[in-house]
Amino acid sequence: MITNLVLLQAGADGAGAMNLIMIVLLIAIFYFFMIRPQQKKQKEIRKFRESVAVGDNIVTAGGIYGKVRRIKDTTFTIEIAKGVEINVDKGSVYPSATDIAADNTNKIEDAK
C-alpha cells in the first residue's frame, strides 16, 4: 500500500511538467490560429482607411454604400445619393465589396 502511494507521488512530478507544456502549446495554438490572423485583418483595414481618397467607394459599418466627397481629420463626408451627403467617423468605414472583388481579380490576373 505504501509503495503504491510512493509510486503515485513520483509519477505526479512528471505530470506537472507535462501539464505546463500542454498549456504553453494551447496558448501557442490560440495565438497562431486566432489572434495573429485578427491582427493582420485589423492592420489591413487600418491601411485601407489611411489610403482612402476623394472619389473612392466605401461601405459604412451600418451598411451604407457611398462615395467619399471630403476627408477631414476624423470624419469622411460621403455622398449616398445624388445631393445627399452624410458625415461618418473614419473608424466605421470599410472598402466596398465591388472594390474588393476588383482587387482580387487584379491579383489573380497578375499571378498568371
XYZ file of C-alpha atoms in Angstrom:
112
model
C 0.000 0.000 0.000
C 2.731 2.456 0.947
C 4.764 1.572 -2.140
C 1.760 2.378 -4.305
C 1.494 5.860 -2.747
C 5.214 6.480 -3.241
C 4.970 5.447 -6.902
C 1.903 7.648 -7.486
C 3.647 10.674 -5.975
C 6.752 10.062 -8.086
C 4.626 9.885 -11.244
C 2.828 13.116 -10.374
C 6.047 15.130 -10.662
C 6.357 14.316 -14.361
C 2.684 15.065 -14.935
C 3.112 18.645 -13.658
C 5.725 19.378 -16.306
C 3.558 17.751 -18.946
C 0.593 19.913 -17.934
C 2.736 23.036 -18.228
C 3.880 22.021 -21.709
C 0.267 21.420 -22.759
C -0.797 24.859 -21.505
C 2.042 26.553 -23.408
C 1.139 24.569 -26.525
C -2.529 25.578 -26.195
C -1.582 29.263 -25.898
C 0.615 28.980 -28.996
C -2.244 27.390 -30.959
C -4.636 30.176 -29.920
C -2.080 32.787 -30.972
C -1.413 31.386 -34.434
C -4.997 30.451 -35.294
C -6.997 33.259 -33.681
C -5.019 36.277 -32.514
C -2.478 36.652 -35.327
C -4.991 36.490 -38.232
C -7.225 39.034 -36.484
C -4.270 41.401 -36.046
C -3.415 41.067 -39.743
C -7.020 41.823 -40.699
C -7.109 44.907 -38.453
C -3.824 46.095 -39.965
C -5.266 45.790 -43.496
C -8.400 47.724 -42.509
C -6.287 50.466 -40.886
C -4.135 50.643 -44.027
C -7.286 50.963 -46.167
C -8.688 53.776 -44.007
C -5.436 55.708 -44.330
C -5.397 55.276 -48.115
C -8.991 56.378 -48.784
C -9.112 59.261 -51.254
C -11.857 61.506 -52.569
C -13.964 59.584 -55.084
C -13.436 56.124 -53.540
C -16.441 53.878 -52.951
C -16.834 52.768 -49.342
C -19.257 50.969 -47.024
C -20.023 52.147 -43.501
C -20.343 49.779 -40.551
C -24.112 50.328 -40.812
C -24.149 49.048 -44.385
C -24.484 52.404 -46.175
C -22.728 52.496 -49.555
C -21.364 55.802 -50.742
C -18.633 57.763 -52.440
C -16.143 59.884 -50.492
C -16.562 63.613 -51.182
C -14.451 65.233 -48.427
C -11.914 63.991 -45.900
C -11.417 65.641 -42.510
C -9.267 64.690 -39.522
C -11.642 62.145 -38.005
C -14.558 62.002 -40.471
C -15.445 61.366 -44.079
C -18.228 63.148 -45.910
C -19.810 60.607 -48.223
C -22.458 61.010 -50.880
C -25.059 58.255 -50.574
C -27.452 59.583 -53.226
C -27.433 62.486 -55.640
C -27.298 65.593 -53.459
C -27.411 63.631 -50.166
C -24.226 63.737 -48.090
C -23.534 62.426 -44.600
C -20.575 62.612 -42.235
C -19.263 59.324 -40.859
C -16.424 58.506 -38.487
C -13.288 57.091 -40.098
C -13.444 54.106 -37.755
C -16.729 52.931 -39.250
C -15.635 52.733 -42.887
C -14.755 49.610 -44.861
C -13.856 49.012 -48.512
C -16.750 48.463 -50.899
C -17.431 44.850 -51.865
C -17.061 45.737 -55.540
C -13.640 47.254 -54.845
C -12.549 44.106 -53.035
C -13.731 41.929 -55.929
C -11.867 44.124 -58.414
C -8.667 43.961 -56.320
C -8.905 40.172 -56.077
C -9.427 39.908 -59.846
C -6.353 42.077 -60.445
C -4.271 39.939 -58.064
C -5.358 36.758 -59.845
C -4.554 38.223 -63.268
C -1.161 39.440 -62.032
C -0.340 35.971 -60.724
C -0.911 34.450 -64.175
